Coordinates of C-alpha atoms in Angstrom, one line a residue:
X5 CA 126.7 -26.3 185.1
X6 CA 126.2 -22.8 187.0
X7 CA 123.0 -21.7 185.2
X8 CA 119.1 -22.6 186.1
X9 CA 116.1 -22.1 183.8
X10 CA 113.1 -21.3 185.6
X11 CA 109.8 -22.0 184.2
X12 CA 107.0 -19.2 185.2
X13 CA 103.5 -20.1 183.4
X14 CA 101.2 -17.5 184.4
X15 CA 97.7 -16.9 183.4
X16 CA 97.8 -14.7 180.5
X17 CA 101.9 -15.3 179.2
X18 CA 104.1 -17.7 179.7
X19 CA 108.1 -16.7 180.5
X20 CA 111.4 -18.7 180.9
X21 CA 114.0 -17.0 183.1
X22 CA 118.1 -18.2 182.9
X23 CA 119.1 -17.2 186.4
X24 CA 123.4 -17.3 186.8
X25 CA 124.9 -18.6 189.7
X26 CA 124.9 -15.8 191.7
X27 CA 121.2 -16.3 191.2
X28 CA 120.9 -13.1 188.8
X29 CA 118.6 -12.6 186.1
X30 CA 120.8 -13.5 182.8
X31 CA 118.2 -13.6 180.4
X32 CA 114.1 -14.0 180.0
X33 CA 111.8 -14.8 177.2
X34 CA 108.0 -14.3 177.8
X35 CA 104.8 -15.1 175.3
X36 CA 101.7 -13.9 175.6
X37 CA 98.7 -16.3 174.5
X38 CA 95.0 -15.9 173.9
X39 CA 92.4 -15.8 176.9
X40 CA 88.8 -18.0 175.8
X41 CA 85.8 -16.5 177.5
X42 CA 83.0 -18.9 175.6
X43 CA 80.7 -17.6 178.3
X44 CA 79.9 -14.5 181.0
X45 CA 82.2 -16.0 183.6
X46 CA 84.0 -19.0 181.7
X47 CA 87.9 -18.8 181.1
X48 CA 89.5 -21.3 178.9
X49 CA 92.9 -21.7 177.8
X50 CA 94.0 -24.5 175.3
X51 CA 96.4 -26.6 176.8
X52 CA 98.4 -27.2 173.4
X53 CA 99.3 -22.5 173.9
X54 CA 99.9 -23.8 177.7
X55 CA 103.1 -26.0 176.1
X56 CA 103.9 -24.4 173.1
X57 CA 104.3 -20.9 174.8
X58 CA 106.7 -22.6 177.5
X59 CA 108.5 -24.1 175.5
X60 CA 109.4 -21.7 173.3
X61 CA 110.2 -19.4 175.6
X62 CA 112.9 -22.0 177.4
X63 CA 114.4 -21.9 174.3
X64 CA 114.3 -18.4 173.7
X65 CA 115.4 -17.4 176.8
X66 CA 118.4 -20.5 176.6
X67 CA 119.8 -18.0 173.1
X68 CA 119.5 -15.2 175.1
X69 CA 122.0 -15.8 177.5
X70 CA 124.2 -17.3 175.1
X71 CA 125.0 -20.4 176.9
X72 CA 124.2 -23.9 176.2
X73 CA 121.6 -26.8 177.7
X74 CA 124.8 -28.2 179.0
X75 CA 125.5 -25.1 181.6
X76 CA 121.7 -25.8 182.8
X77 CA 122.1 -27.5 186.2
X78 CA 118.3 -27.9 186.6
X79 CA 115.0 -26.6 185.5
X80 CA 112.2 -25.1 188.4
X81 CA 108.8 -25.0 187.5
X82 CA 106.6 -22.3 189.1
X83 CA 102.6 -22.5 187.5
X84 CA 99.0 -20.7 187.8
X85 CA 97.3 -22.2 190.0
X86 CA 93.7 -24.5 190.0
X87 CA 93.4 -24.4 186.3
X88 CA 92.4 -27.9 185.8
X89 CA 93.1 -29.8 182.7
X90 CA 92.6 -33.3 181.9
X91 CA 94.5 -35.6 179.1
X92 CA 94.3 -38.9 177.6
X93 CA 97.3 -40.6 179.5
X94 CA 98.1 -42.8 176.2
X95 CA 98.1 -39.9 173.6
X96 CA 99.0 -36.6 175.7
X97 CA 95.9 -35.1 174.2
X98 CA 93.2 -33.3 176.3
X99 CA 89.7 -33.8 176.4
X100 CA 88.6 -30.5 176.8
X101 CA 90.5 -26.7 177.2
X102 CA 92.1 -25.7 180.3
X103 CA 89.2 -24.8 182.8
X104 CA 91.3 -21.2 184.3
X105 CA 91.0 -20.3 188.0
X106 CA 89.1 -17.5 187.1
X107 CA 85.9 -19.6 185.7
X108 CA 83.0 -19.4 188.1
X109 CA 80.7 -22.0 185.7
X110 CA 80.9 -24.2 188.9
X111 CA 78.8 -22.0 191.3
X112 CA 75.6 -23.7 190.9
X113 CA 77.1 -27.1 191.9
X114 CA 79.3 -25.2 194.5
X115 CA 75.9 -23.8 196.1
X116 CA 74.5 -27.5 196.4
X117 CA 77.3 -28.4 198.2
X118 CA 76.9 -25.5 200.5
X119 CA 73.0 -26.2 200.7
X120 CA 74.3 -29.8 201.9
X121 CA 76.0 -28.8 204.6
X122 CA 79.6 -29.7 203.5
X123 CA 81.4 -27.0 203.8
X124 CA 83.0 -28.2 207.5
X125 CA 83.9 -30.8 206.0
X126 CA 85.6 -29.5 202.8
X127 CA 87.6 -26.6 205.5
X128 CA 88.6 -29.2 207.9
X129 CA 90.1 -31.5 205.3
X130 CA 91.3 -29.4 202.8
X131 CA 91.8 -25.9 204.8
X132 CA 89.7 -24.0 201.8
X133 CA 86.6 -23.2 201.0
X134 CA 83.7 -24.3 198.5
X135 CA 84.2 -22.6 195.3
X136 CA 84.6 -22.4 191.8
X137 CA 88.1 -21.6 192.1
X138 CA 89.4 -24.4 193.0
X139 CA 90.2 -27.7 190.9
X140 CA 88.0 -30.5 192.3
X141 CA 84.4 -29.0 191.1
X142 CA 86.1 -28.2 188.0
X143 CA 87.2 -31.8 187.3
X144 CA 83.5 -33.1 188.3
X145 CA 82.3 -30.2 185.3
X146 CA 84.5 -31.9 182.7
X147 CA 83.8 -35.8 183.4
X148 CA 80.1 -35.0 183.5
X149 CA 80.4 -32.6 180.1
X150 CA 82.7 -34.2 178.1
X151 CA 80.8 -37.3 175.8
X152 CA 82.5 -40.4 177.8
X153 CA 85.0 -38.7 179.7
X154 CA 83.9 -40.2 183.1
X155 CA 83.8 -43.4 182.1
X156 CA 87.1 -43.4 180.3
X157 CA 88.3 -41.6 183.7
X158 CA 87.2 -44.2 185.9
X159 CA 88.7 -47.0 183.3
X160 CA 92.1 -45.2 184.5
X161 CA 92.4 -44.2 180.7
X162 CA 92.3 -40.0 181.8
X163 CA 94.9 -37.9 183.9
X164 CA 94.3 -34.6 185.6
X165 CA 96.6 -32.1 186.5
X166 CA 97.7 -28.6 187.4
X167 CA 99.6 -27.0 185.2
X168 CA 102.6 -27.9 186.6
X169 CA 101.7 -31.6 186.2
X170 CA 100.5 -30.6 182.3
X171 CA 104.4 -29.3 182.3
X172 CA 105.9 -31.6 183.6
X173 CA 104.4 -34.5 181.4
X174 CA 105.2 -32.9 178.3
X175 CA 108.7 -32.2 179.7
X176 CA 109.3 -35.9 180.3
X177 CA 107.4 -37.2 177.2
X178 CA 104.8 -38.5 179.4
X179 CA 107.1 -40.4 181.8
X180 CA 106.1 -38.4 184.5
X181 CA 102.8 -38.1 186.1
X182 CA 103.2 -35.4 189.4
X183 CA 102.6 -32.7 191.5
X184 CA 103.9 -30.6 194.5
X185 CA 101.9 -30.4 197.9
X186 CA 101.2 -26.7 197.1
X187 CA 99.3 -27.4 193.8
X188 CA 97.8 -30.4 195.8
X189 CA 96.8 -28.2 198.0
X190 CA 94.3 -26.1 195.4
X191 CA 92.5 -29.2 194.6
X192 CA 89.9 -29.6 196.9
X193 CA 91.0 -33.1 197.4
X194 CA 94.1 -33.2 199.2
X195 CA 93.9 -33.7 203.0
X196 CA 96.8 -31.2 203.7
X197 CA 97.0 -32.8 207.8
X198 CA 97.5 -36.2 206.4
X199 CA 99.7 -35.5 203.1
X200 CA 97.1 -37.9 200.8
X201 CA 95.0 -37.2 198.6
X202 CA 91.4 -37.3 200.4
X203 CA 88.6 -40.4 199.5
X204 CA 86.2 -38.5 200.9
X205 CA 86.8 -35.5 199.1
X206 CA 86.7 -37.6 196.0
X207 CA 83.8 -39.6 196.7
X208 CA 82.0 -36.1 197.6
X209 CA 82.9 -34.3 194.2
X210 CA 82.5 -38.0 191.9
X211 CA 85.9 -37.7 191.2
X212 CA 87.7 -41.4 190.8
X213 CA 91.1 -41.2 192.5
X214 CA 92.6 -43.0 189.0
X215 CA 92.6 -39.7 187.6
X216 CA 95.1 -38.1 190.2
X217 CA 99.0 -37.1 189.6
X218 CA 101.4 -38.8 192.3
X219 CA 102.2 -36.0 194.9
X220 CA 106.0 -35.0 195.9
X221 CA 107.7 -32.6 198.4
X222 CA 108.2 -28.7 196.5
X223 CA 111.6 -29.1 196.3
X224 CA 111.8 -32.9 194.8
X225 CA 113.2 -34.6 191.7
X226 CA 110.4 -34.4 189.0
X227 CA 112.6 -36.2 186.5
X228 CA 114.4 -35.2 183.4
X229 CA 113.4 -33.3 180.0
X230 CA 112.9 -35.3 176.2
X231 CA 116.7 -34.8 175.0
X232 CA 114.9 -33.6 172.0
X233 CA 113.7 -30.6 173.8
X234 CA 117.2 -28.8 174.4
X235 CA 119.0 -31.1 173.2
X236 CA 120.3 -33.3 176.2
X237 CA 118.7 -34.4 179.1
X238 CA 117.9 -32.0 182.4
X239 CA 116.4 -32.4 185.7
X240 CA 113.5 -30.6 186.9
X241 CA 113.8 -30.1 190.5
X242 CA 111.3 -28.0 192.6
X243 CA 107.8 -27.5 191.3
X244 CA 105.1 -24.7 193.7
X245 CA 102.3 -23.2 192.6
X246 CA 103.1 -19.4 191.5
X247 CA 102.2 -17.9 195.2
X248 CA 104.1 -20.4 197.3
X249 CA 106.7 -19.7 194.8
X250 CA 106.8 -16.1 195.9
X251 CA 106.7 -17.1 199.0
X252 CA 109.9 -18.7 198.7
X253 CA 111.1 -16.0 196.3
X254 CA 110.4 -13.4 198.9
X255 CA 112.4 -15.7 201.5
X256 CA 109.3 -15.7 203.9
X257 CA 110.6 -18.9 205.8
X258 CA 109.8 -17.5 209.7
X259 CA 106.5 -17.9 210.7
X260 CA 104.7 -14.0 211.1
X261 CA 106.2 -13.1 207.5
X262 CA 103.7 -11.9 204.5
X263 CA 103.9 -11.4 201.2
X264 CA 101.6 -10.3 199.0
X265 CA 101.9 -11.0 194.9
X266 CA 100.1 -8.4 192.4
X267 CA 99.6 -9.8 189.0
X268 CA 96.2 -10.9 187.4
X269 CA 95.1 -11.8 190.7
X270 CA 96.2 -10.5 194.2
X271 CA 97.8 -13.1 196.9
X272 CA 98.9 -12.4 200.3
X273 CA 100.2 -15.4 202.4
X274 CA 101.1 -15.4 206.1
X275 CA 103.4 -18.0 206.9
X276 CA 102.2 -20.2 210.4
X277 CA 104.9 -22.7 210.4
X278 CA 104.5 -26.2 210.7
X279 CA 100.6 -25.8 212.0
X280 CA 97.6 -25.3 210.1
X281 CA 95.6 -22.6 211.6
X282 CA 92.0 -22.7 210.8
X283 CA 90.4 -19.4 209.6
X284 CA 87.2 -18.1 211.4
X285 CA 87.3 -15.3 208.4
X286 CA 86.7 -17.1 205.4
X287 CA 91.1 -17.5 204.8
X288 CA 92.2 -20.5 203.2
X289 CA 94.5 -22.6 205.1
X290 CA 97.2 -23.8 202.6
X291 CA 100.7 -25.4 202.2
X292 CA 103.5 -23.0 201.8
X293 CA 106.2 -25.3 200.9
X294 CA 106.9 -29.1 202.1
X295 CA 110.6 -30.0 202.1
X296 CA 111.9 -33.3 203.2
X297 CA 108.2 -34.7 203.9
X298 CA 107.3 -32.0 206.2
X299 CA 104.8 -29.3 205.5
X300 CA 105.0 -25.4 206.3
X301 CA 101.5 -23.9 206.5
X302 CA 100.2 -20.6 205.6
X303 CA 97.2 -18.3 205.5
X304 CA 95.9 -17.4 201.8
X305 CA 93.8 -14.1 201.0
X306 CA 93.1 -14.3 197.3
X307 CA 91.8 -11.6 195.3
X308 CA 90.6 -12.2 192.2
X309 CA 91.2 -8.9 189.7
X310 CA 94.3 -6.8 190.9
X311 CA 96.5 -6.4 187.6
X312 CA 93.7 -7.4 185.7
X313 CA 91.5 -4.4 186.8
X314 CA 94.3 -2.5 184.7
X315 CA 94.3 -5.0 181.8
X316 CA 90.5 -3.7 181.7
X317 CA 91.0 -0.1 181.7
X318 CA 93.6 -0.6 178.7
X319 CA 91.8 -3.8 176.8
X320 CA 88.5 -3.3 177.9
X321 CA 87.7 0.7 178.3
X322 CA 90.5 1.7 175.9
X323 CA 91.5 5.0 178.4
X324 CA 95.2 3.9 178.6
X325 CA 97.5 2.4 176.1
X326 CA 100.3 0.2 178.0
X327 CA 99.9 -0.7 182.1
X328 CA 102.6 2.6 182.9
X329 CA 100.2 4.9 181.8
X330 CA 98.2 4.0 185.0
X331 CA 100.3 5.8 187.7
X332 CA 101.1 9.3 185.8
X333 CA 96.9 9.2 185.6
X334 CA 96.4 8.2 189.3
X335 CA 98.7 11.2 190.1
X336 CA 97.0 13.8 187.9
X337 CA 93.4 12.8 189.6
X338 CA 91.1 15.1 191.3
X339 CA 91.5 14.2 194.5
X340 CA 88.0 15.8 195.5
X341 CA 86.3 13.2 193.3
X342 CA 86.1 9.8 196.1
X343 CA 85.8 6.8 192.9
X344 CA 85.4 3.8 194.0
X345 CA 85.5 0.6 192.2
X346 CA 85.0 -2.9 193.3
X347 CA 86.5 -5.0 190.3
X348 CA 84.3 -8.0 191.2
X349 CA 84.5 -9.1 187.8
X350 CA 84.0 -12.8 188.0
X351 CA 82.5 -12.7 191.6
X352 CA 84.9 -11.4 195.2
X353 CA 87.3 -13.6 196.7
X354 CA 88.6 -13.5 200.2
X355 CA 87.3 -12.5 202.9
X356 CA 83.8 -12.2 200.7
X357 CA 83.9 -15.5 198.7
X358 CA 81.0 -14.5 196.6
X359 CA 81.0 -15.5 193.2
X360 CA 77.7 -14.0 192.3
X361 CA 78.7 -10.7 192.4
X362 CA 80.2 -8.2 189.8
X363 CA 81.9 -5.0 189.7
X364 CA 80.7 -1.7 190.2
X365 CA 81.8 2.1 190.2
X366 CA 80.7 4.3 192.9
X367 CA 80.7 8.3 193.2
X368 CA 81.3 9.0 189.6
X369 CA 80.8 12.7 188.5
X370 CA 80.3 14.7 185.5
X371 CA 84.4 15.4 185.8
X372 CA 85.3 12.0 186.2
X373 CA 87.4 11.2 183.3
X374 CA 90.6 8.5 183.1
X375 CA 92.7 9.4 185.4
X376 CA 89.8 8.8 188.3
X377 CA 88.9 5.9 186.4
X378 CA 92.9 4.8 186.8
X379 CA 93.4 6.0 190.0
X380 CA 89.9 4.0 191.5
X381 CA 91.9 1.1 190.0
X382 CA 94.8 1.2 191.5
X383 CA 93.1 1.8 195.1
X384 CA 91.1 -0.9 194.9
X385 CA 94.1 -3.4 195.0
X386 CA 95.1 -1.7 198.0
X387 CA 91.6 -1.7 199.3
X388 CA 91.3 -5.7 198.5
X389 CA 95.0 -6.0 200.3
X390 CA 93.8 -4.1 203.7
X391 CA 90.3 -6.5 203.9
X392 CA 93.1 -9.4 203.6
X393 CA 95.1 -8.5 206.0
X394 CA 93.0 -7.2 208.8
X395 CA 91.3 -10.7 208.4
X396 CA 94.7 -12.5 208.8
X397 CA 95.6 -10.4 211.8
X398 CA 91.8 -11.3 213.5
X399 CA 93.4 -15.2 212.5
X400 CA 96.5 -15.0 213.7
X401 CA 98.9 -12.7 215.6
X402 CA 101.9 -13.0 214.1
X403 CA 105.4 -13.3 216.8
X404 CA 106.5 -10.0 215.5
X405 CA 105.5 -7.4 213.7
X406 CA 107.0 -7.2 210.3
X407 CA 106.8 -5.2 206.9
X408 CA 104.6 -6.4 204.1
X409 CA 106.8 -7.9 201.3
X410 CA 105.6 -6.9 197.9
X411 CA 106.4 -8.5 194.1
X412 CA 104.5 -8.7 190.8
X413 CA 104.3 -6.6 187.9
X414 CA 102.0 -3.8 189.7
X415 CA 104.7 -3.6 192.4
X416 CA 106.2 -1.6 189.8
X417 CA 104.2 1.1 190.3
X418 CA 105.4 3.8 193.2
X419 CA 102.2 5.2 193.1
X420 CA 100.1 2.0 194.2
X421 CA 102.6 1.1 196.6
X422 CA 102.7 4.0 198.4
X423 CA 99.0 4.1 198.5
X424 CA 99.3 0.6 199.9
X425 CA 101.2 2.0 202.4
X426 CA 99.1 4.5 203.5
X427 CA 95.9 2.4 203.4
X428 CA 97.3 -0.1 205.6
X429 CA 98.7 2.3 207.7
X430 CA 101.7 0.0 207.3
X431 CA 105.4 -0.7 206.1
X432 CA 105.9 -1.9 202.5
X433 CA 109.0 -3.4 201.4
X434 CA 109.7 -3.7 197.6
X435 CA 112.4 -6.5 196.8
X436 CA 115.5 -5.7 194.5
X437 CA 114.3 -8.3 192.4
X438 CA 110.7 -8.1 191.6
X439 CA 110.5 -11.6 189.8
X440 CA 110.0 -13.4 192.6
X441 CA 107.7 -16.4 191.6
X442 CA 110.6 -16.8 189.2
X443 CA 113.6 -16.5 191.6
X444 CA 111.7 -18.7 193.8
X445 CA 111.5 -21.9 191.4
X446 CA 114.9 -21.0 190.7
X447 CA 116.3 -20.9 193.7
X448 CA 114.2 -24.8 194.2
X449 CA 115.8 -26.1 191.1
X450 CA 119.5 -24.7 191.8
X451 CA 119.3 -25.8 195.7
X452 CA 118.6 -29.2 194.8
X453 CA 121.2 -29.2 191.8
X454 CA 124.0 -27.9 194.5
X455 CA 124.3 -24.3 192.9
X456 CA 122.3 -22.2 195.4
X457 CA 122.9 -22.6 199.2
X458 CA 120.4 -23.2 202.0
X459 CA 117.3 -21.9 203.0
X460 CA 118.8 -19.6 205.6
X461 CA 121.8 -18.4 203.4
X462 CA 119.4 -17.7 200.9
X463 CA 117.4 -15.7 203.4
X464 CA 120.5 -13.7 204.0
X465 CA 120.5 -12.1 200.1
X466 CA 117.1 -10.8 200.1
X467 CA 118.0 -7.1 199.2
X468 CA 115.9 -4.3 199.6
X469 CA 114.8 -1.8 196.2
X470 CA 112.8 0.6 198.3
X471 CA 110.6 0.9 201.6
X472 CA 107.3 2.7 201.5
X473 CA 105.8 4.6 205.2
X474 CA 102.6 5.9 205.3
X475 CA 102.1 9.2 204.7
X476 CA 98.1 9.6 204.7
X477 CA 96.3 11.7 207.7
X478 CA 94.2 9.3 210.0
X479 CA 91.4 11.6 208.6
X480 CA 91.8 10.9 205.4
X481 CA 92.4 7.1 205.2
X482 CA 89.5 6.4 207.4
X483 CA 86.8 8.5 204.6
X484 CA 88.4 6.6 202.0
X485 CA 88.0 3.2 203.6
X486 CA 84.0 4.2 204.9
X487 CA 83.6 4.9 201.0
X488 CA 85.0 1.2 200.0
X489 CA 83.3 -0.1 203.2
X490 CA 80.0 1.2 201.6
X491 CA 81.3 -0.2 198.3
X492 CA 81.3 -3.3 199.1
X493 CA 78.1 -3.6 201.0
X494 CA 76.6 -2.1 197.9
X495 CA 77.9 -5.0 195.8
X496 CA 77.4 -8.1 198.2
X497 CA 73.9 -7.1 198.9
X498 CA 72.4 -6.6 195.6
X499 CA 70.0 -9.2 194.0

């Protein structure tokens, strides 16, 4: 057995990647499904495409590399993170559509919280922040709005999970009930210092601890598959939410390394080590990775719309056809015209946290045309990348000074990343391999099967694809970040 499936359900597709073991890519299967949006600022996903889509692509990507089930050594599960789903624990069958991390219908209820005074208490347990992203309000939304959902939750007859847990049930025909401490850690009810989950969290958000998956280090057993599935049994080993999975991907194990993910969302985490440092600019303080009981911490900046703000241009404005459009347009841009968008679209995240806001475009002309539009895109990840990073730096100064680490699909894209670059004034390193999130659940699964080596031998392998230096004039960058600076001012302070 010298092959590993890894499992990498993201928000809008799901994908199966074979990795050999030499740990390179032999084959991949992905599957887009349907995005629900029943209401401005509500994302749904039914749970049965979550499944389906996974599973099909296993399979798929199992044919592809024409091996068998039987060369699998082990299956790693990487996930989206915070979408919160609950099931019937007899049946399998869910009570209500995945609520996505995106969905903002808990802000009211968030704001109460707030208005109460809670918030310390939420940080200093949990290391995050009061807001609809996160699981915990989320659950409270679906045992008070589902007909007899909270008493059947408190009769222990529910179960909530992550995705990965939602995966990992179906995997194991319902044998298996779990989590990792880095999907834990999204919940709003896991007390990271302690390792449990939190009774005062749960008595704060009315959320009966019944409900709650059994938590287990990132690179744990998480049992074996139905032999229906694939035909015999295998063992899933390793389970971390999608951007501790890059993390690991990106082989960020010393403390002062960053990496930064671009898909829907933006993520940039700073690993601290085996402390939690506590943000004074609105970070989240979250768990890396825990192996062998013991939790590394990190620093989160999360940004809401990064790929998605191109998803919009193509789905939503119809001015590009595919995503690779985007960077011949940015080039061919009048660089007299200063664009700005803010692509708040369901609210800012870090270092804003305001969910009440919503996108705007600034310094539009009678010229502007697409490729403005798609260059303002593209900038504003890098824009949303420099307010995270200058906030980790005011956090925590790192023990030496190292490049940023980039993955995700828009890390494709020469043009953003050299505009990252020159924004941040900064080093960007783009990997070899850009699947990452994958490579990390991978490299989870096939450690703990006895095909991939350590930690520090993995480390060793990381390969560069190409370095980006900044090449903008002083001049220049600082009139293009007083133009986002009054962006974003613009945005946060309107009624």
């Amino acid at each position: 057995m010298t092959h590993v499936l890894a499992i990498d359900q993201g928000t809008t597709s799901s994908r199966a990647i074979v990795f050999d073991g030499e740990m390179r890519i032999a084959a991949s299967a992905q599957e887009e499904f349907p995005q629900h949006f029943p209401r401005s600022g509500w994302v749904e996903h039914d749970p049965a495409d979550l499944w389906s889509s996974t599973a099909a692509t296993c399979r798929a990507a199992i044919e592809r590399a024409n091996i068998r089930p039987a060369d699998i050594a082990a299956i790693g599960i990487t996930n989206q993170r915070e979408t919160t789903l609950i099931w019937d624990r007899k049946t399998g069958r869910p009570i209500h559509n995945a609520i996505v991390w995106q969905d903002r219908r808990t802000a009211p209820f968030c704001a109460q919280l707030r208005e109460a005074g809670h918030e310390a208490t939420v940080t200093d347990v949990t290391g995050l922040l009061i807001d609809p992203y996160f699981c915990g309000t989320k659950i409270r939304w679906l045992l008070d709005n589902v007909d007899g959902a909270r008493a059947r939750a408190e009769a222990g007859e529910l179960a909530f999970g992550t995705v990965d847990s939602w995966l990992v049930w179906n995997l194991t025909g319902g044998a298996v009930h779990a989590t990792d401490a880095t999907n834990a850690s999204r919940t709003l009810l896991y007390d990271i210092r302690a390792g449990i989950w939190s009774p005062e969290m749960c008595e704060m958000l009315g959320v009966p601890m019944s409900l709650l998956p059994e938590v287990r280090d990132t690179d744990a057993q998480f049992g074996m598959t139905r032999p229906d599935l694939f035909g015999r049994e295998i063992p899933i080993i390793g389970v971390a939410g999608d951007q501790q999975a890059a993390t690991i991907g990106q082989a960020c194990f010393r403390p002062g390394m960053v990496k930064s993910t671009y898909g829907t969302g933006c993520f940039a985490l700073l690993n601290t080590g085996t402390d939690p440092v506590r943000s004074q600019n609105r970070l989240l303080t979250t768990i890396a990775y825990q192996f062998g009981g013991t939790p590394t911490y990190a620093l989160e900046g999360s940004i809401f719309v990064a790929g998605a703000v191109v998803q919009w241009l193509r789905d939503g404005l119809g001015l590009i056809r595919s995503a690779e459009e985007t960077q011949g347009l940015a080039e061919r841009a009048d660089p007299s015209q200063d664009v700005v968008l803010v692509p708040a679209f369901t609210g800012l995240g870090a270092p804003y946290w305001r969910p009440d806001c919503r996108g705007a475009i600034f310094g539009l002309t009678r010229a502007t045309g697409p490729a403005e539009f798609a260059r303002a895109a593209l900038e504003s990840v890098g824009y949303q990348t420099r307010d995270l990073l200058e906030a980790m730096r005011a956090d925590w100064t790192p023990e030496a000074n190292t490049a940023l680490r980039v993955d995700g699909g828009l890390s494709a894209s020469d043009w953003a990343l050299q505009f990252l670059a020159d924004i941040l004034d900064a080093r960007v390193d783009r990997p070899a391999i850009l699947e990452t999130t994958a490579l990390g659940a991978a490299w989870l699964a096939g450690r703990g099967a006895g095909v991939y080596p350590d930690a520090e031998t993995f480390a060793e392998t990381w390969s560069l694809d190409r370095q980006f230096v900044p090449q903008m004039t002083a001049e220049t960058r600082d009139r293009k970040l007083t133009a986002w600076g009054a962006a974003i001012r613009a945005v946060t302070s309107a009624e």
